[in-house]
Amino acid sequence: MESEHQPRLRSVVSYVQRGGRMTVGQQRAWEHHWPQLGREVSELPPGPIDFAEWFGRAAPVLLEIGSGMGETTAQLAAAEPEVNYVAVEVYEAGLGQLMLRAEKLALENLRLLHGDAVILLREHIAAESLSGVRIFFPDPWPKKRHHKRRLVQPEFVKLVASRLAPGGILHMATDWAHYAEQMLAVCSAEPLLRNRFPDWAPRPGWRPVTKFEQRADEDNRESHDLIFERL
């Protein structure tokens, strides 16, 4: 049971630890590609990751939090070869599937991290070092008693903002109206961030339609994008 005295920036309740075995293809991708493409957050050495060394080049670093099964991540990384694209995810099978997609697209600008994004940001990402952070369709925790488990909370947004370089972009999307309102309120209250739009951002044509968004359309739920800039 959670204590009322626990800090709100927790490291284990903002996501569901999904089970399930990897497919044969995902396991093969893990064995062949993980040593080069992936790292465990829990096994990182102390201090910030040297992304230039890991990618073999100096380039803007963009972090996607919660890449799921990687359908969007792979397409976005392929569309931005000039960016060092980093995805952090807790679901092993999802990372395995993303490596399969990366193999098919011959991606060279993608690296993967398995573990908690909060720990990654707090302990292994240097201040003002990211060109962008993307959080697309995070777990909405729709029941009111679970809203405190949502990832986008004031302390988390403050942490993200501190890791963005001036001019860096925090881009979020959700198909749950209440969560969208929460994202808007929390990010608008963060002094390091400025909304690029009066409220919701127009849906960018470059963002692929995910299975979550398709399901939302079928359920008549409108998706919202929010785009904030680091001051």
PDB file of C-alpha atoms in Angstrom, residues 64-221:
ATOM      1  CA  GLU A  64      10.852   8.571 -26.832  1.00  0.00           C
ATOM      2  CA  ILE A  65       9.330   7.325 -23.583  1.00  0.00           C
ATOM      3  CA  GLY A  66       7.222   4.193 -23.980  1.00  0.00           C
ATOM      4  CA  SER A  67       7.854   2.883 -27.492  1.00  0.00           C
ATOM      5  CA  GLY A  68       5.397  -0.016 -27.128  1.00  0.00           C
ATOM      6  CA  MET A  69       5.728  -2.455 -30.021  1.00  0.00           C
ATOM      7  CA  GLY A  70       7.743   0.091 -31.964  1.00  0.00           C
ATOM      8  CA  GLU A  71       5.548   0.671 -35.003  1.00  0.00           C
ATOM      9  CA  THR A  72       5.683   4.448 -34.601  1.00  0.00           C
ATOM     10  CA  THR A  73       9.224   4.566 -33.240  1.00  0.00           C
ATOM     11  CA  ALA A  74      10.789   2.762 -36.181  1.00  0.00           C
ATOM     12  CA  GLN A  75       9.032   4.971 -38.718  1.00  0.00           C
ATOM     13  CA  LEU A  76       9.973   8.176 -36.908  1.00  0.00           C
ATOM     14  CA  ALA A  77      13.608   7.142 -36.537  1.00  0.00           C
ATOM     15  CA  ALA A  78      13.739   6.262 -40.233  1.00  0.00           C
ATOM     16  CA  ALA A  79      12.271   9.672 -41.119  1.00  0.00           C
ATOM     17  CA  GLU A  80      14.926  11.510 -39.050  1.00  0.00           C
ATOM     18  CA  PRO A  81      18.310   9.976 -39.905  1.00  0.00           C
ATOM     19  CA  GLU A  82      20.061  13.130 -38.706  1.00  0.00           C
ATOM     20  CA  VAL A  83      18.796  12.527 -35.128  1.00  0.00           C
ATOM     21  CA  ASN A  84      20.184  10.129 -32.521  1.00  0.00           C
ATOM     22  CA  TYR A  85      16.861   8.482 -31.644  1.00  0.00           C
ATOM     23  CA  VAL A  86      16.602   6.818 -28.226  1.00  0.00           C
ATOM     24  CA  ALA A  87      13.622   4.743 -27.058  1.00  0.00           C
ATOM     25  CA  VAL A  88      13.042   3.636 -23.469  1.00  0.00           C
ATOM     26  CA  GLU A  89      10.508   0.885 -22.769  1.00  0.00           C
ATOM     27  CA  VAL A  90       9.759  -1.601 -19.963  1.00  0.00           C
ATOM     28  CA  TYR A  91       8.244  -4.297 -22.198  1.00  0.00           C
ATOM     29  CA  GLU A  92      10.922  -6.718 -23.457  1.00  0.00           C
ATOM     30  CA  ALA A  93       8.804  -8.152 -26.252  1.00  0.00           C
ATOM     31  CA  GLY A  94       8.111  -4.624 -27.476  1.00  0.00           C
ATOM     32  CA  LEU A  95      11.830  -3.903 -27.677  1.00  0.00           C
ATOM     33  CA  GLY A  96      12.351  -7.200 -29.477  1.00  0.00           C
ATOM     34  CA  GLN A  97       9.702  -6.236 -32.006  1.00  0.00           C
ATOM     35  CA  LEU A  98      11.248  -2.789 -32.403  1.00  0.00           C
ATOM     36  CA  MET A  99      14.606  -4.389 -33.178  1.00  0.00           C
ATOM     37  CA  LEU A 100      12.924  -6.486 -35.866  1.00  0.00           C
ATOM     38  CA  ARG A 101      11.501  -3.295 -37.378  1.00  0.00           C
ATOM     39  CA  ALA A 102      14.881  -1.578 -37.108  1.00  0.00           C
ATOM     40  CA  GLU A 103      16.518  -4.520 -38.895  1.00  0.00           C
ATOM     41  CA  LYS A 104      13.961  -4.391 -41.709  1.00  0.00           C
ATOM     42  CA  LEU A 105      14.479  -0.645 -42.164  1.00  0.00           C
ATOM     43  CA  ALA A 106      18.269  -0.888 -41.729  1.00  0.00           C
ATOM     44  CA  LEU A 107      18.176   1.811 -39.064  1.00  0.00           C
ATOM     45  CA  GLU A 108      21.520   3.067 -37.803  1.00  0.00           C
ATOM     46  CA  ASN A 109      20.271   5.992 -35.686  1.00  0.00           C
ATOM     47  CA  LEU A 110      18.246   4.070 -33.088  1.00  0.00           C
ATOM     48  CA  ARG A 111      19.274   2.907 -29.614  1.00  0.00           C
ATOM     49  CA  LEU A 112      17.113   1.183 -27.002  1.00  0.00           C
ATOM     50  CA  LEU A 113      16.928   1.259 -23.223  1.00  0.00           C
ATOM     51  CA  HIS A 114      15.048  -1.292 -21.137  1.00  0.00           C
ATOM     52  CA  GLY A 115      13.768   0.032 -17.831  1.00  0.00           C
ATOM     53  CA  ASP A 116      12.296   2.967 -15.979  1.00  0.00           C
ATOM     54  CA  ALA A 117      12.266   6.336 -17.741  1.00  0.00           C
ATOM     55  CA  VAL A 118      12.261   8.218 -14.428  1.00  0.00           C
ATOM     56  CA  ILE A 119      15.518   6.611 -13.310  1.00  0.00           C
ATOM     57  CA  LEU A 120      16.975   7.109 -16.782  1.00  0.00           C
ATOM     58  CA  LEU A 121      16.169  10.814 -16.803  1.00  0.00           C
ATOM     59  CA  ARG A 122      17.141  11.463 -13.221  1.00  0.00           C
ATOM     60  CA  GLU A 123      20.425   9.533 -13.124  1.00  0.00           C
ATOM     61  CA  HIS A 124      21.659   9.039 -16.695  1.00  0.00           C
ATOM     62  CA  ILE A 125      20.605  12.020 -18.838  1.00  0.00           C
ATOM     63  CA  ALA A 126      22.596  15.235 -18.544  1.00  0.00           C
ATOM     64  CA  ALA A 127      20.800  18.523 -17.906  1.00  0.00           C
ATOM     65  CA  GLU A 128      19.848  20.480 -21.038  1.00  0.00           C
ATOM     66  CA  SER A 129      21.087  17.698 -23.324  1.00  0.00           C
ATOM     67  CA  LEU A 130      17.982  16.488 -25.203  1.00  0.00           C
ATOM     68  CA  SER A 131      16.619  18.053 -28.373  1.00  0.00           C
ATOM     69  CA  GLY A 132      13.223  16.516 -27.737  1.00  0.00           C
ATOM     70  CA  VAL A 133      11.115  14.134 -25.658  1.00  0.00           C
ATOM     71  CA  ARG A 134       8.107  12.278 -27.047  1.00  0.00           C
ATOM     72  CA  ILE A 135       5.419  10.590 -24.960  1.00  0.00           C
ATOM     73  CA  PHE A 136       2.788   9.127 -27.267  1.00  0.00           C
ATOM     74  CA  PHE A 137      -0.302   7.470 -25.763  1.00  0.00           C
ATOM     75  CA  PRO A 138       1.025   6.654 -22.278  1.00  0.00           C
ATOM     76  CA  ASP A 139      -1.059   4.406 -20.045  1.00  0.00           C
ATOM     77  CA  PRO A 140      -4.101   6.590 -19.209  1.00  0.00           C
ATOM     78  CA  TRP A 141      -4.981   4.926 -15.902  1.00  0.00           C
ATOM     79  CA  PRO A 142      -8.611   5.944 -16.556  1.00  0.00           C
ATOM     80  CA  LYS A 143     -10.049   5.099 -13.137  1.00  0.00           C
ATOM     81  CA  LYS A 144     -10.047   8.140 -10.856  1.00  0.00           C
ATOM     82  CA  ARG A 145      -8.342   6.307  -7.997  1.00  0.00           C
ATOM     83  CA  HIS A 146      -5.454   5.507 -10.355  1.00  0.00           C
ATOM     84  CA  HIS A 147      -4.903   9.013 -11.750  1.00  0.00           C
ATOM     85  CA  LYS A 148      -1.949   9.488  -9.390  1.00  0.00           C
ATOM     86  CA  ARG A 149      -0.198   6.683 -11.280  1.00  0.00           C
ATOM     87  CA  ARG A 150      -0.156   8.622 -14.536  1.00  0.00           C
ATOM     88  CA  LEU A 151       3.292   9.405 -15.831  1.00  0.00           C
ATOM     89  CA  VAL A 152       2.665  13.067 -16.608  1.00  0.00           C
ATOM     90  CA  GLN A 153       2.738  14.654 -13.149  1.00  0.00           C
ATOM     91  CA  PRO A 154       4.337  17.956 -12.029  1.00  0.00           C
ATOM     92  CA  GLU A 155       7.588  16.461 -10.696  1.00  0.00           C
ATOM     93  CA  PHE A 156       8.037  14.303 -13.777  1.00  0.00           C
ATOM     94  CA  VAL A 157       7.447  17.213 -16.149  1.00  0.00           C
ATOM     95  CA  LYS A 158       9.889  19.323 -14.157  1.00  0.00           C
ATOM     96  CA  LEU A 159      12.482  16.557 -14.571  1.00  0.00           C
ATOM     97  CA  VAL A 160      11.836  16.255 -18.309  1.00  0.00           C
ATOM     98  CA  ALA A 161      12.046  20.025 -18.769  1.00  0.00           C
ATOM     99  CA  SER A 162      15.382  20.145 -16.968  1.00  0.00           C
ATOM    100  CA  ARG A 163      16.816  17.595 -19.420  1.00  0.00           C
ATOM    101  CA  LEU A 164      15.656  19.480 -22.529  1.00  0.00           C
ATOM    102  CA  ALA A 165      18.047  21.924 -24.143  1.00  0.00           C
ATOM    103  CA  PRO A 166      16.676  25.458 -24.600  1.00  0.00           C
ATOM    104  CA  GLY A 167      14.354  25.285 -27.592  1.00  0.00           C
ATOM    105  CA  GLY A 168      13.893  21.542 -27.105  1.00  0.00           C
ATOM    106  CA  ILE A 169      10.434  20.084 -27.597  1.00  0.00           C
ATOM    107  CA  LEU A 170       8.193  18.009 -25.334  1.00  0.00           C
ATOM    108  CA  HIS A 171       5.554  16.403 -27.557  1.00  0.00           C
ATOM    109  CA  MET A 172       2.738  14.346 -26.020  1.00  0.00           C
ATOM    110  CA  ALA A 173      -0.361  12.684 -27.396  1.00  0.00           C
ATOM    111  CA  THR A 174      -3.305  10.936 -25.735  1.00  0.00           C
ATOM    112  CA  ASP A 175      -6.792   9.817 -26.677  1.00  0.00           C
ATOM    113  CA  TRP A 176      -8.179  10.240 -23.152  1.00  0.00           C
ATOM    114  CA  ALA A 177      -9.748  13.680 -22.724  1.00  0.00           C
ATOM    115  CA  HIS A 178      -9.189  13.904 -18.963  1.00  0.00           C
ATOM    116  CA  TYR A 179      -5.526  12.947 -19.322  1.00  0.00           C
ATOM    117  CA  ALA A 180      -5.129  15.507 -22.108  1.00  0.00           C
ATOM    118  CA  GLU A 181      -6.498  18.186 -19.787  1.00  0.00           C
ATOM    119  CA  GLN A 182      -4.125  17.031 -17.049  1.00  0.00           C
ATOM    120  CA  MET A 183      -1.157  17.154 -19.444  1.00  0.00           C
ATOM    121  CA  LEU A 184      -2.133  20.651 -20.535  1.00  0.00           C
ATOM    122  CA  ALA A 185      -2.515  21.912 -16.957  1.00  0.00           C
ATOM    123  CA  VAL A 186       0.683  20.300 -15.655  1.00  0.00           C
ATOM    124  CA  CYS A 187       2.889  21.437 -18.540  1.00  0.00           C
ATOM    125  CA  SER A 188       1.387  24.930 -18.595  1.00  0.00           C
ATOM    126  CA  ALA A 189       2.296  25.273 -14.908  1.00  0.00           C
ATOM    127  CA  GLU A 190       5.947  24.328 -15.499  1.00  0.00           C
ATOM    128  CA  PRO A 191       7.951  27.596 -15.698  1.00  0.00           C
ATOM    129  CA  LEU A 192      10.609  26.083 -17.972  1.00  0.00           C
ATOM    130  CA  LEU A 193       8.055  25.248 -20.678  1.00  0.00           C
ATOM    131  CA  ARG A 194       5.984  27.274 -23.125  1.00  0.00           C
ATOM    132  CA  ASN A 195       3.033  25.936 -25.091  1.00  0.00           C
ATOM    133  CA  ARG A 196       3.588  26.472 -28.793  1.00  0.00           C
ATOM    134  CA  PHE A 197      -0.169  26.725 -29.275  1.00  0.00           C
ATOM    135  CA  PRO A 198      -3.098  28.278 -27.355  1.00  0.00           C
ATOM    136  CA  ASP A 199      -3.966  24.781 -26.102  1.00  0.00           C
ATOM    137  CA  TRP A 200      -3.963  21.683 -28.334  1.00  0.00           C
ATOM    138  CA  ALA A 201      -1.482  21.351 -31.165  1.00  0.00           C
ATOM    139  CA  PRO A 202      -2.713  20.421 -34.641  1.00  0.00           C
ATOM    140  CA  ARG A 203      -2.156  16.734 -35.252  1.00  0.00           C
ATOM    141  CA  PRO A 204       1.148  16.569 -37.151  1.00  0.00           C
ATOM    142  CA  GLY A 205       0.938  14.653 -40.399  1.00  0.00           C
ATOM    143  CA  TRP A 206       4.313  13.038 -39.745  1.00  0.00           C
ATOM    144  CA  ARG A 207       3.111  11.231 -36.624  1.00  0.00           C
ATOM    145  CA  PRO A 208       1.975   7.744 -37.705  1.00  0.00           C
ATOM    146  CA  VAL A 209      -1.452   6.557 -36.626  1.00  0.00           C
ATOM    147  CA  THR A 210      -0.965   3.980 -33.881  1.00  0.00           C
ATOM    148  CA  LYS A 211      -3.208   1.065 -33.006  1.00  0.00           C
ATOM    149  CA  PHE A 212      -4.238   3.024 -29.900  1.00  0.00           C
ATOM    150  CA  GLU A 213      -5.339   5.943 -32.034  1.00  0.00           C
ATOM    151  CA  GLN A 214      -7.235   3.655 -34.392  1.00  0.00           C
ATOM    152  CA  ARG A 215      -9.004   2.093 -31.434  1.00  0.00           C
ATOM    153  CA  ALA A 216      -9.813   5.537 -30.068  1.00  0.00           C
ATOM    154  CA  ASP A 217     -11.379   6.516 -33.387  1.00  0.00           C
ATOM    155  CA  GLU A 218     -13.498   3.375 -33.297  1.00  0.00           C
ATOM    156  CA  ASP A 219     -14.601   4.276 -29.763  1.00  0.00           C
ATOM    157  CA  ASN A 220     -15.278   7.905 -30.782  1.00  0.00           C
ATOM    158  CA  ARG A 221     -12.504   9.268 -28.584  1.00  0.00           C
TER     159      ARG A 221
END
